[in-house]
Short mmCIF file of C-alpha atoms and ligand atoms in Angstrom, two decimals:
data_model
loop_
_atom_site.label_atom_id
_atom_site.label_comp_id
_atom_site.label_asym_id
_atom_site.label_seq_id
_atom_site.Cartn_x
_atom_site.Cartn_y
_atom_site.Cartn_z
CA MET O 91 99.00 -64.13 -108.99
CA LYS O 92 102.16 -63.08 -110.87
CA ILE O 93 102.84 -59.48 -111.80
CA ASP O 94 105.83 -57.40 -112.88
CA VAL O 95 105.59 -54.39 -110.54
CA LEU O 96 103.62 -54.04 -107.32
CA ILE O 97 103.39 -50.63 -105.69
CA ILE O 98 102.50 -50.75 -101.99
CA GLY O 99 100.58 -47.57 -101.17
CA GLY O 100 98.39 -45.36 -103.33
CA GLY O 101 99.48 -42.02 -101.85
CA PRO O 102 101.08 -39.38 -104.09
CA GLY O 103 104.39 -41.30 -104.12
CA GLY O 104 102.74 -44.52 -105.32
CA SER O 105 100.45 -42.78 -107.83
CA ALA O 106 103.25 -40.63 -109.30
CA ALA O 107 105.55 -43.67 -109.56
CA ALA O 108 102.75 -45.58 -111.32
CA MET O 109 102.23 -42.79 -113.87
CA PHE O 110 105.98 -42.61 -114.59
CA LEU O 111 106.13 -46.43 -114.95
CA LEU O 112 103.25 -46.31 -117.43
CA ARG O 113 105.33 -43.89 -119.49
CA GLU O 114 108.08 -46.54 -119.52
CA GLY O 115 105.62 -49.06 -120.93
CA ILE O 116 105.12 -50.86 -117.60
CA THR O 117 101.67 -51.47 -116.16
CA PRO O 118 101.94 -51.57 -112.36
CA VAL O 119 99.48 -52.75 -109.75
CA ILE O 120 98.90 -50.36 -106.84
CA LEU O 121 97.89 -51.95 -103.54
CA GLU O 122 96.13 -49.51 -101.19
CA GLN O 123 94.70 -50.45 -97.82
CA GLU O 124 92.38 -47.47 -97.37
CA GLU O 125 89.24 -46.27 -99.08
CA PHE O 126 89.89 -42.89 -100.73
CA PRO O 127 89.26 -40.04 -100.10
CA ARG O 128 90.86 -40.15 -96.64
CA PHE O 129 92.48 -37.49 -94.47
CA HIS O 130 96.25 -37.08 -94.76
CA ILE O 131 98.74 -34.47 -93.66
CA GLY O 132 101.24 -32.77 -96.01
CA GLU O 133 99.44 -29.97 -97.81
CA SER O 134 102.06 -27.54 -99.12
CA LEU O 135 103.98 -28.24 -102.34
CA THR O 136 107.38 -26.88 -103.36
CA GLY O 137 108.32 -25.53 -106.79
CA GLU O 138 109.78 -28.88 -107.88
CA ALA O 139 106.73 -30.80 -106.68
CA ALA O 140 104.71 -28.60 -109.03
CA GLN O 141 107.18 -29.32 -111.84
CA VAL O 142 106.66 -33.07 -111.35
CA LEU O 143 102.90 -32.57 -111.63
CA ARG O 144 103.34 -30.44 -114.75
CA ARG O 145 105.61 -33.12 -116.29
CA LEU O 146 102.82 -35.61 -115.58
CA GLY O 147 100.45 -33.32 -117.50
CA LEU O 148 98.44 -32.50 -114.38
CA GLY O 149 98.99 -28.72 -114.21
CA GLU O 150 95.60 -27.85 -115.72
CA LYS O 151 93.84 -30.38 -113.54
CA MET O 152 95.43 -28.86 -110.43
CA ASP O 153 94.09 -25.44 -111.49
CA GLU O 154 90.65 -26.83 -112.31
CA MET O 155 90.47 -28.31 -108.82
CA ALA O 156 90.91 -24.73 -107.57
CA ASN O 157 93.88 -25.66 -105.42
CA PRO O 158 95.21 -22.46 -103.81
CA ILE O 159 98.23 -20.97 -105.59
CA LYS O 160 101.37 -20.63 -103.50
CA HIS O 161 103.91 -17.97 -104.47
CA GLY O 162 106.27 -18.42 -101.56
CA VAL O 163 106.80 -19.06 -97.90
CA ARG O 164 107.24 -16.47 -95.14
CA VAL O 165 108.97 -17.47 -91.93
CA TYR O 166 108.22 -15.34 -88.86
CA GLY O 167 110.91 -15.20 -86.18
CA THR O 168 110.33 -15.27 -82.42
CA ASN O 169 107.81 -12.60 -81.35
CA ALA O 170 107.18 -11.87 -85.04
CA THR O 171 109.60 -8.93 -84.85
CA ASN O 172 111.25 -10.04 -88.07
CA SER O 173 110.50 -12.38 -90.93
CA TRP O 174 111.99 -13.60 -94.18
CA TYR O 175 110.45 -14.74 -97.44
CA VAL O 176 111.45 -17.28 -100.08
CA LYS O 177 109.66 -17.26 -103.42
CA VAL O 178 108.69 -20.36 -105.35
CA SER O 179 111.03 -20.79 -108.29
CA ALA O 180 111.80 -22.97 -111.29
CA ARG O 181 114.88 -23.62 -113.44
CA ASP O 182 114.71 -24.09 -117.20
CA GLN O 183 116.87 -26.49 -119.25
CA ASN O 184 119.67 -23.91 -119.31
CA TRP O 185 119.47 -23.63 -115.54
CA MET O 186 118.00 -20.12 -115.77
CA LEU O 187 116.10 -19.24 -112.61
CA SER O 188 112.60 -17.81 -112.79
CA GLU O 189 109.79 -17.06 -110.40
CA SER O 190 107.13 -19.72 -110.43
CA THR O 191 104.10 -20.90 -108.49
CA THR O 192 102.99 -24.13 -106.95
CA TRP O 193 99.85 -25.36 -105.17
CA GLN O 194 98.54 -26.01 -101.70
CA VAL O 195 96.36 -29.10 -101.54
CA ARG O 196 93.67 -30.69 -99.44
CA ARG O 197 95.25 -34.12 -99.31
CA SER O 198 92.05 -36.13 -99.31
CA GLU O 199 91.17 -34.59 -102.71
CA PHE O 200 94.68 -34.42 -104.13
CA ASP O 201 95.53 -38.04 -103.26
CA ALA O 202 92.20 -39.27 -104.66
CA MET O 203 92.81 -37.33 -107.89
CA MET O 204 96.32 -38.78 -108.24
CA LEU O 205 95.17 -42.36 -107.66
CA LYS O 206 92.24 -41.99 -110.06
CA GLU O 207 94.54 -40.48 -112.67
CA ALA O 208 97.00 -43.39 -112.34
CA GLU O 209 94.06 -45.78 -112.80
CA THR O 210 92.68 -43.89 -115.79
CA ARG O 211 96.10 -44.06 -117.43
CA GLY O 212 96.22 -47.83 -117.03
CA ALA O 213 97.47 -48.77 -113.55
CA LYS O 214 95.50 -51.49 -111.79
CA ILE O 215 94.30 -50.56 -108.30
CA MET O 216 93.83 -53.30 -105.73
CA ARG O 217 92.22 -52.71 -102.35
CA GLY O 218 94.06 -54.65 -99.65
CA VAL O 219 96.86 -54.65 -97.11
CA ALA O 220 100.40 -55.87 -97.67
CA THR O 221 100.99 -58.16 -94.71
CA ARG O 222 104.24 -60.00 -95.35
CA ALA O 223 107.28 -59.81 -97.59
CA LEU O 224 108.24 -62.99 -99.45
CA GLN O 225 112.00 -63.31 -99.79
CA ASN O 226 114.38 -65.68 -101.52
CA PRO O 227 117.20 -67.18 -99.43
CA ASP O 228 119.62 -64.58 -100.86
CA GLY O 229 117.47 -61.73 -99.46
CA SER O 230 116.01 -60.68 -102.80
CA LEU O 231 112.30 -60.01 -102.80
CA ARG O 232 110.06 -62.39 -104.73
CA GLY O 233 106.65 -61.15 -103.69
CA ILE O 234 104.22 -59.87 -101.11
CA ALA O 235 101.47 -61.56 -99.14
CA ILE O 236 98.31 -59.47 -99.07
CA ARG O 237 94.96 -59.51 -97.31
CA TYR O 238 91.86 -58.34 -99.15
CA PRO O 239 89.06 -56.43 -97.40
CA ASP O 240 86.93 -59.63 -97.32
CA GLY O 241 89.67 -61.35 -95.29
CA ARG O 242 90.98 -63.49 -98.16
CA GLU O 243 94.76 -63.81 -98.29
CA GLU O 244 96.97 -64.24 -101.32
CA GLU O 245 100.66 -64.42 -102.13
CA ILE O 246 101.58 -62.27 -105.10
CA GLU O 247 104.77 -63.04 -107.00
CA THR O 248 106.33 -59.93 -108.41
CA LYS O 249 109.60 -58.93 -110.09
CA VAL O 250 109.77 -55.51 -108.44
CA VAL O 251 108.09 -53.95 -105.41
CA LEU O 252 108.02 -50.20 -104.97
CA ASP O 253 107.40 -49.53 -101.29
CA CYS O 254 105.37 -46.31 -101.22
CA SER O 255 103.77 -47.11 -97.86
CA GLY O 256 104.80 -43.77 -96.32
CA GLN O 257 105.46 -43.65 -92.59
CA SER O 258 104.31 -47.29 -92.30
CA THR O 259 107.74 -48.22 -93.78
CA PHE O 260 106.46 -51.64 -94.78
CA LEU O 261 109.66 -53.24 -96.09
CA ALA O 262 111.72 -51.83 -93.21
CA ASN O 263 109.27 -53.29 -90.69
CA GLN O 264 109.50 -56.60 -92.52
CA LYS O 265 113.31 -56.36 -92.17
CA VAL O 266 113.80 -56.66 -95.91
CA THR O 267 115.82 -53.44 -95.83
CA GLY O 268 118.64 -52.51 -93.49
CA PRO O 269 117.77 -51.21 -90.00
CA LYS O 270 115.52 -48.25 -89.26
CA TYR O 271 116.98 -45.58 -86.97
CA MET O 272 115.32 -42.79 -85.04
CA GLY O 273 115.90 -39.46 -86.77
CA SER O 274 117.11 -36.16 -85.39
CA TYR O 275 113.57 -34.87 -84.79
CA ASP O 276 112.11 -38.07 -83.33
CA LYS O 277 111.13 -36.40 -80.05
CA GLN O 278 108.82 -33.92 -81.78
CA VAL O 279 105.04 -34.24 -81.94
CA ALA O 280 102.85 -32.51 -84.52
CA PHE O 281 99.26 -31.46 -83.65
CA PHE O 282 97.15 -30.21 -86.53
CA SER O 283 93.67 -29.37 -87.73
CA HIS O 284 91.84 -27.26 -90.31
CA VAL O 285 90.67 -23.79 -89.29
CA ARG O 286 87.92 -21.61 -90.78
CA GLY O 287 88.03 -17.85 -91.07
CA ALA O 288 91.78 -17.23 -90.63
CA THR O 289 93.27 -13.96 -91.91
CA ARG O 290 95.47 -14.44 -94.96
CA GLY O 291 97.69 -12.14 -97.00
CA SER O 292 95.93 -9.34 -98.84
CA GLY O 293 97.46 -9.73 -102.32
CA THR O 294 97.16 -12.04 -105.27
CA THR O 295 100.83 -12.49 -106.20
CA GLY O 296 104.28 -12.42 -104.62
CA GLU O 297 105.03 -11.89 -100.96
CA MET O 298 101.55 -10.73 -100.01
CA ALA O 299 99.68 -13.47 -101.88
CA LYS O 300 96.75 -14.72 -99.86
CA ASP O 301 97.53 -18.40 -100.25
CA ASN O 302 101.22 -18.44 -99.31
CA THR O 303 102.59 -20.74 -96.62
CA LEU O 304 103.41 -19.08 -93.31
CA ILE O 305 105.80 -20.62 -90.79
CA PHE O 306 105.94 -19.37 -87.21
CA TYR O 307 109.11 -19.93 -85.27
CA ALA O 308 108.91 -19.77 -81.46
CA LYS O 309 112.16 -21.22 -80.20
CA LYS O 310 114.23 -24.29 -80.92
CA PHE O 311 111.90 -27.15 -81.93
CA HIS O 312 108.68 -25.15 -81.30
CA TRP O 313 106.94 -23.95 -84.44
CA ALA O 314 103.66 -23.78 -86.30
CA TRP O 315 102.43 -23.77 -89.91
CA PHE O 316 99.61 -21.96 -91.72
CA ILE O 317 98.69 -23.43 -95.13
CA PRO O 318 95.53 -22.28 -96.97
CA ILE O 319 93.86 -25.33 -98.52
CA ASP O 320 90.74 -23.75 -100.02
CA LYS O 321 88.86 -20.45 -100.06
CA ASP O 322 87.77 -20.71 -96.42
CA VAL O 323 89.97 -23.24 -94.70
CA VAL O 324 93.58 -23.10 -93.57
CA SER O 325 95.62 -26.04 -92.29
CA VAL O 326 97.14 -24.98 -88.98
CA GLY O 327 99.63 -27.22 -87.24
CA MET O 328 101.89 -26.90 -84.26
CA VAL O 329 105.02 -28.88 -83.46
CA THR O 330 106.57 -29.09 -80.00
CA PRO O 331 108.88 -31.47 -78.18
CA ARG O 332 107.06 -34.48 -76.80
CA ALA O 333 108.19 -33.68 -73.25
CA ASN O 334 106.21 -30.40 -73.29
CA PHE O 335 103.04 -32.20 -74.23
CA LEU O 336 103.53 -34.87 -71.58
CA GLU O 337 104.12 -32.26 -68.87
CA LYS O 338 100.76 -30.60 -69.53
CA LYS O 339 98.74 -33.82 -69.15
CA GLN O 340 96.14 -32.54 -71.61
CA THR O 341 94.35 -34.22 -74.47
CA PRO O 342 95.78 -33.39 -77.89
CA GLU O 343 92.92 -31.00 -78.62
CA GLU O 344 93.24 -29.24 -75.25
CA TYR O 345 96.97 -28.93 -75.81
CA TYR O 346 96.52 -27.61 -79.38
CA ARG O 347 93.95 -25.05 -78.25
CA SER O 348 95.98 -23.87 -75.26
CA GLU O 349 99.45 -23.80 -76.81
CA LEU O 350 98.91 -22.70 -80.39
CA PHE O 351 98.64 -19.00 -79.68
CA SER O 352 101.70 -18.96 -77.47
CA ILE O 353 103.92 -20.06 -80.38
CA ASN O 354 104.04 -16.64 -82.01
CA PRO O 355 102.06 -13.36 -81.62
CA GLU O 356 101.33 -13.40 -85.34
CA LEU O 357 99.10 -16.46 -84.84
CA PRO O 358 96.34 -14.86 -82.71
CA ARG O 359 96.38 -11.96 -85.16
CA ARG O 360 95.82 -14.37 -88.04
CA ILE O 361 93.31 -16.56 -86.18
CA PRO O 362 91.01 -14.31 -84.15
CA LYS O 363 88.74 -17.27 -83.35
CA LEU O 364 89.77 -20.93 -83.41
CA ASP O 365 86.92 -22.41 -85.47
CA LEU O 366 87.97 -26.00 -86.26
CA ALA O 367 86.74 -27.68 -89.43
CA GLU O 368 88.53 -30.96 -88.67
CA LYS O 369 89.41 -32.91 -85.56
CA VAL O 370 92.86 -32.40 -84.07
CA HIS O 371 95.24 -35.01 -85.45
CA VAL O 372 98.54 -36.03 -83.92
CA ILE O 373 101.71 -37.53 -85.37
CA PRO O 374 104.64 -38.29 -83.07
CA ASN O 375 108.05 -39.74 -83.87
CA TYR O 376 107.99 -38.91 -87.56
CA SER O 377 111.75 -38.64 -87.99
CA TYR O 378 113.71 -41.74 -89.04
CA GLN O 379 116.06 -43.20 -91.58
CA VAL O 380 116.09 -46.68 -93.09
CA ARG O 381 119.44 -47.90 -94.35
CA GLY O 382 119.76 -50.21 -97.34
CA PHE O 383 116.39 -49.21 -98.78
CA CYS O 384 116.97 -50.62 -102.26
CA GLY O 385 117.91 -54.16 -103.23
CA LYS O 386 117.17 -56.96 -105.64
CA GLY O 387 113.51 -56.68 -106.40
CA TYR O 388 112.65 -53.59 -104.35
CA ILE O 389 112.98 -49.84 -104.02
CA CYS O 390 111.61 -47.82 -101.10
CA ILE O 391 110.27 -44.43 -102.11
CA GLY O 392 109.90 -41.23 -100.07
CA ASP O 393 108.66 -41.54 -96.48
CA SER O 394 108.93 -45.32 -96.66
CA HIS O 395 112.69 -44.95 -96.09
CA ARG O 396 113.39 -41.53 -94.62
CA PHE O 397 111.69 -38.50 -93.16
CA ILE O 398 113.46 -35.66 -91.41
CA ASP O 399 111.21 -32.78 -90.39
CA PRO O 400 108.18 -31.25 -92.08
CA ILE O 401 109.15 -27.60 -91.52
CA PHE O 402 109.94 -26.73 -95.15
CA SER O 403 107.40 -29.03 -96.85
CA PHE O 404 109.73 -31.38 -98.70
CA GLY O 405 107.78 -34.64 -98.26
CA LEU O 406 105.71 -34.67 -101.44
CA THR O 407 108.61 -33.35 -103.48
CA VAL O 408 110.91 -36.15 -102.38
CA THR O 409 108.40 -38.96 -102.77
CA MET O 410 107.18 -37.89 -106.22
CA ARG O 411 110.70 -37.17 -107.48
CA GLU O 412 112.00 -40.52 -106.23
CA GLY O 413 109.11 -42.20 -108.07
CA GLU O 414 110.13 -40.39 -111.24
CA PHE O 415 113.79 -41.40 -110.84
CA ALA O 416 112.88 -45.02 -110.12
CA ALA O 417 110.67 -45.62 -113.17
CA PRO O 418 113.37 -45.91 -115.89
CA LEU O 419 115.51 -48.02 -113.55
CA VAL O 420 112.66 -50.45 -113.01
CA ARG O 421 112.30 -50.75 -116.79
CA GLN O 422 116.03 -51.47 -117.17
CA TYR O 423 115.82 -54.02 -114.37
CA LEU O 424 112.88 -55.78 -116.00
CA GLU O 425 114.80 -55.80 -119.29
CA GLY O 426 117.62 -57.62 -117.49
CA LYS O 427 120.06 -54.74 -117.81
CA LEU O 428 120.70 -54.31 -114.09
CA ASP O 429 120.21 -57.92 -113.10
CA ASN O 430 123.71 -59.10 -112.30
CA GLN O 431 124.53 -56.56 -109.68
CA GLU O 432 124.16 -57.35 -105.99
CA ASN O 433 122.12 -54.21 -105.48
CA PRO O 434 120.85 -53.22 -108.91
CA PHE O 435 119.55 -49.91 -107.54
CA ALA O 436 122.64 -48.93 -105.54
CA ALA O 437 123.36 -45.79 -107.58
CA HIS O 438 119.76 -44.64 -107.17
CA GLN O 439 119.91 -45.31 -103.44
CA MET O 440 123.07 -43.24 -103.14
CA ALA O 441 121.68 -40.35 -105.22
CA CYS O 442 118.48 -40.20 -103.14
CA GLU O 443 120.39 -40.40 -99.88
CA LYS O 444 122.73 -37.58 -100.88
CA GLY O 445 119.76 -35.42 -101.81
CA ILE O 446 118.07 -35.93 -98.45
CA ASP O 447 121.40 -35.40 -96.66
CA ASN O 448 121.34 -31.91 -98.20
CA LEU O 449 117.85 -31.32 -96.85
CA GLU O 450 118.94 -32.53 -93.46
CA ASP O 451 121.91 -30.15 -93.35
CA MET O 452 119.64 -27.28 -94.32
CA ILE O 453 117.01 -28.11 -91.70
CA ASP O 454 119.61 -28.76 -88.99
CA LEU O 455 121.24 -25.40 -89.62
CA PHE O 456 117.85 -23.67 -89.41
CA TRP O 457 117.33 -25.17 -85.94
CA GLU O 458 120.89 -24.80 -84.70
CA GLN O 459 121.66 -21.32 -86.04
CA PRO O 460 118.47 -19.58 -87.11
CA PHE O 461 120.12 -16.16 -87.36
CA ALA O 462 122.90 -17.38 -89.68
CA PHE O 463 120.27 -19.25 -91.68
CA SER O 464 118.12 -16.16 -92.20
CA THR O 465 121.21 -14.17 -93.25
CA PHE O 466 121.97 -16.81 -95.86
CA VAL O 467 118.40 -16.57 -97.17
CA HIS O 468 118.28 -12.74 -97.10
CA SER O 469 121.58 -11.82 -98.57
CA ARG O 470 124.47 -14.19 -98.81
CA TYR O 471 123.11 -17.15 -100.81
CA THR O 472 119.66 -16.00 -101.85
CA GLU O 473 119.64 -17.79 -105.23
CA GLN O 474 121.00 -21.07 -103.86
CA MET O 475 118.55 -21.01 -100.99
CA THR O 476 115.74 -20.43 -103.47
CA ASP O 477 116.87 -23.62 -105.22
CA ALA O 478 116.99 -25.61 -102.01
CA PHE O 479 113.56 -24.41 -100.88
CA ALA O 480 112.18 -25.42 -104.28
CA GLY O 481 113.43 -28.96 -103.68
CA ARG O 482 116.39 -28.90 -106.09
CA ILE O 483 118.54 -31.02 -103.85
CA TYR O 484 120.24 -33.58 -106.08
CA GLU O 485 123.75 -33.78 -107.48
CA PHE O 486 122.59 -33.05 -111.05
CA GLU O 487 121.03 -29.87 -109.62
CA HIS O 488 124.45 -28.59 -108.50
CA GLN O 489 124.20 -29.82 -104.94
CA PRO O 490 125.79 -29.58 -102.48
CA SER O 491 125.92 -25.87 -103.37
CA PRO O 492 128.36 -23.47 -101.67
CA SER O 493 125.53 -22.56 -99.27
CA MET O 494 125.04 -26.22 -98.37
CA LEU O 495 128.81 -26.57 -97.79
CA SER O 496 128.70 -23.50 -95.52
CA PHE O 497 125.92 -25.13 -93.51
CA ARG O 498 128.07 -28.21 -93.02
CA LYS O 499 130.98 -26.05 -91.90
CA LEU O 500 128.82 -24.24 -89.36
CA LEU O 501 127.40 -27.56 -88.17
CA LYS O 502 130.99 -28.88 -87.95
CA ARG O 503 129.85 -31.78 -90.09
CA THR O 504 131.41 -33.56 -93.01
CA ARG O 505 129.60 -36.01 -95.23
CA GLU O 506 131.48 -39.10 -96.27
CA TYR O 507 130.09 -41.78 -98.50
CA ASP O 508 131.61 -45.17 -97.84
CA ALA O 509 132.92 -47.88 -100.11
CA ASP O 510 129.61 -49.69 -100.14
CA ASP O 511 128.16 -46.68 -101.89
CA TYR O 512 126.21 -45.72 -98.85
CA SER O 513 125.72 -42.52 -96.98
CA ILE O 514 127.29 -42.39 -93.53
CA PRO O 515 126.05 -39.13 -92.04
CA ILE O 516 128.41 -37.61 -89.52
CA GLY O 517 126.95 -35.70 -86.62
CA SER O 518 123.35 -36.73 -86.92
CA ARG O 519 121.62 -38.45 -84.08
CA TYR O 520 120.61 -41.32 -86.30
CA HIS O 521 124.22 -42.36 -86.86
CA PRO O 522 124.33 -46.06 -85.94
CA GLU O 523 126.82 -45.46 -83.13
CA ARG O 524 124.62 -42.83 -81.55
CA ALA O 525 121.04 -43.27 -82.58
CA PRO O 526 118.71 -45.78 -81.03
CA LEU O 527 116.88 -48.19 -83.25
CA TRP O 528 113.27 -47.30 -83.97
CA GLU O 529 110.85 -48.10 -81.15
CA PRO O 530 107.24 -47.97 -82.22
CA ASP O 531 104.27 -47.77 -79.86
CA SER O 532 105.81 -46.02 -76.85
CA PRO O 533 103.02 -44.95 -74.49
CA VAL O 534 103.02 -41.24 -73.87
CA ALA O 535 100.23 -39.97 -71.74
CA GLY O 536 97.77 -41.07 -69.13
CA THR O 537 94.89 -43.05 -70.51
CA GLU O 538 95.86 -42.42 -74.13
CA LYS O 539 98.00 -44.84 -76.01
CA TRP O 540 99.81 -44.75 -79.31
CA ILE O 541 98.20 -46.88 -81.93
CA GLY O 542 99.57 -47.86 -85.33
CA ARG O 543 97.24 -46.91 -88.15
CA GLY O 544 98.66 -47.21 -91.62
CA ARG O 545 100.44 -43.97 -92.12
CA GLY O 546 102.30 -43.84 -88.85
CA MET O 547 101.21 -43.48 -85.27
CA LYS O 548 98.15 -41.65 -84.08
CA LEU O 549 96.91 -40.96 -80.58
CA ALA O 550 93.97 -43.15 -79.78
CA GLU O 551 90.94 -41.34 -78.42
CA THR O 552 89.83 -42.47 -75.03
C1 FAD V 679 103.38 -33.08 -89.44
C2 FAD V 679 103.70 -33.28 -90.88
C3 FAD V 679 103.48 -32.23 -91.78
C4 FAD V 679 103.80 -32.39 -93.13
N1 FAD V 679 103.63 -31.35 -94.02
C5 FAD V 679 104.01 -31.49 -95.31
C6 FAD V 679 103.83 -30.44 -96.26
O1 FAD V 679 103.33 -29.36 -95.94
N2 FAD V 679 104.23 -30.67 -97.53
C7 FAD V 679 104.77 -31.86 -97.93
O2 FAD V 679 105.14 -32.00 -99.10
N3 FAD V 679 104.91 -32.88 -97.07
C8 FAD V 679 104.55 -32.72 -95.78
N4 FAD V 679 104.67 -33.79 -94.92
C9 FAD V 679 105.16 -35.06 -95.46
C10 FAD V 679 104.07 -35.78 -96.27
O3 FAD V 679 102.96 -36.03 -95.43
C11 FAD V 679 104.63 -37.08 -96.82
O4 FAD V 679 105.95 -36.89 -97.25
C12 FAD V 679 103.81 -37.63 -97.98
O5 FAD V 679 102.48 -37.86 -97.62
C13 FAD V 679 104.45 -38.91 -98.49
O6 FAD V 679 103.68 -39.43 -99.54
P1 FAD V 679 103.71 -41.00 -99.86
O7 FAD V 679 102.83 -41.21 -101.01
O8 FAD V 679 105.13 -41.44 -99.95
O9 FAD V 679 103.12 -41.67 -98.54
P2 FAD V 679 101.64 -41.50 -97.94
O10 FAD V 679 101.05 -40.25 -98.44
O11 FAD V 679 101.75 -41.67 -96.49
O12 FAD V 679 100.85 -42.70 -98.59
C14 FAD V 679 101.13 -44.03 -98.20
C15 FAD V 679 99.93 -44.88 -98.55
O13 FAD V 679 100.30 -46.24 -98.34
C16 FAD V 679 99.20 -46.94 -97.78
N5 FAD V 679 99.74 -48.10 -97.07
C17 FAD V 679 100.59 -48.08 -96.01
N6 FAD V 679 100.89 -49.32 -95.63
C18 FAD V 679 100.21 -50.16 -96.46
C19 FAD V 679 100.11 -51.57 -96.55
N7 FAD V 679 100.76 -52.39 -95.72
N8 FAD V 679 99.32 -52.09 -97.52
C20 FAD V 679 98.65 -51.28 -98.38
N9 FAD V 679 98.71 -49.93 -98.33
C21 FAD V 679 99.49 -49.38 -97.39
C22 FAD V 679 98.56 -45.92 -96.86
O14 FAD V 679 97.20 -46.23 -96.61
C23 FAD V 679 98.73 -44.62 -97.64
O15 FAD V 679 97.60 -44.29 -98.42
C24 FAD V 679 104.34 -33.64 -93.58
C25 FAD V 679 104.55 -34.68 -92.69
C26 FAD V 679 104.24 -34.50 -91.34
C27 FAD V 679 104.50 -35.64 -90.39
#
């Protein structure tokens, strides 16, 4: 089979990229290994994620689906003695700031809607697993070998592959890209489930709105989230260092049940009874960076090349925005306008990397200096922080802003971008001189073992 554009992965990154490609006059094929709907984590959207959906003409659909409306995020400090709030915002064409709203989503439904919508608009959906990358001797990608659900195998020749495989990082695992490094938060483990009957805010708009995201800070690297995903159910997750989990020698569910309420006193107040509507899921080692994630014939999108830390809900924003940025470049590439360059997507790679560097500086400062961070949010750089929290992180969105530069100063970090047009982060643990290469499948506890299942590692049940 010969096609122009193959998208590996039918998550929101792949579906959004497909819809933007269709607008460019390109009909992509999306290859998805799982039957939808399927459970997935990542339920809170930023202001800019909502703007992407509105640009795709999906705003009304999101409302019809009765996705909860998010007005902002409140972060509770240790012991819940103080808290700060950031509202969801938007910028118009004249860069005027206004209050806005976004959505919280149940991912099984949201992802299924996005994939269906891409199909309805003309994308072809193929059920199957990408198993192998087919490369030319010069390293350019010429296609992908796939396996269909009935076991049949086929080599597909394609001009461009968009890797939207999420935490599976397909092209990085196939060594088509540069190396994959452990990220700064690689020793964290997230435990999460859906909870019935939790106590939400009492209002309908603004700070008190019932469907806002709540973040609970305990101490460095210990935190929890509270994200309403429908009228009755709230996604509640807890993140702790892996070492803490290993010490307790408990199953993930035992650990979740016993530790959740010790994160912050606001949690037992919000969840008087832990009534689970979903099993307890686990994701370890979610923090990594893949270098050289674009090249002749391929672009990695979103989680398939980098993920830092989920604390401020940037994942969907980044993956959908990168899909939007990639679409016109893919068209130019197919028209032969970018063909002669060694890496036709180098400028895109650099722009994406710089954007995520900004996120990383913001998240690192939150963990390293939470008090300074909250002061910046409260008073010193309120407007700029509102932009960053909304996911306006790219150069054309006036980044790095003075607040971002202050973060770097406090972190004693400079960002230099080398002659190969590539980001060399200074001070992060994933820097090649300091960070270990990615090691999948490290056993963590007793009779349980890590297993690879599509979107990253899960703890096998015993
Ligand atoms: C603990 C945690 C909490 C998070 N919370 C949030 C949040 O609140 N808000 C937010 O925006 N983000 C959050 N994220 C991040 C979010 O989950 C991801 O950024 C987002 O799902 C990425 O979307 P995607 O489409 O790029 O990848 P995915 O949603 O992971 O989709 C990838 C798809 O590719 C398919 N696939 C993979 N490999 C293959 C293959 N070889 N062949 C065929 N198909 C394949 C998979 O089946 C999957 O459907 C969180 C992440 C973690 C770890």
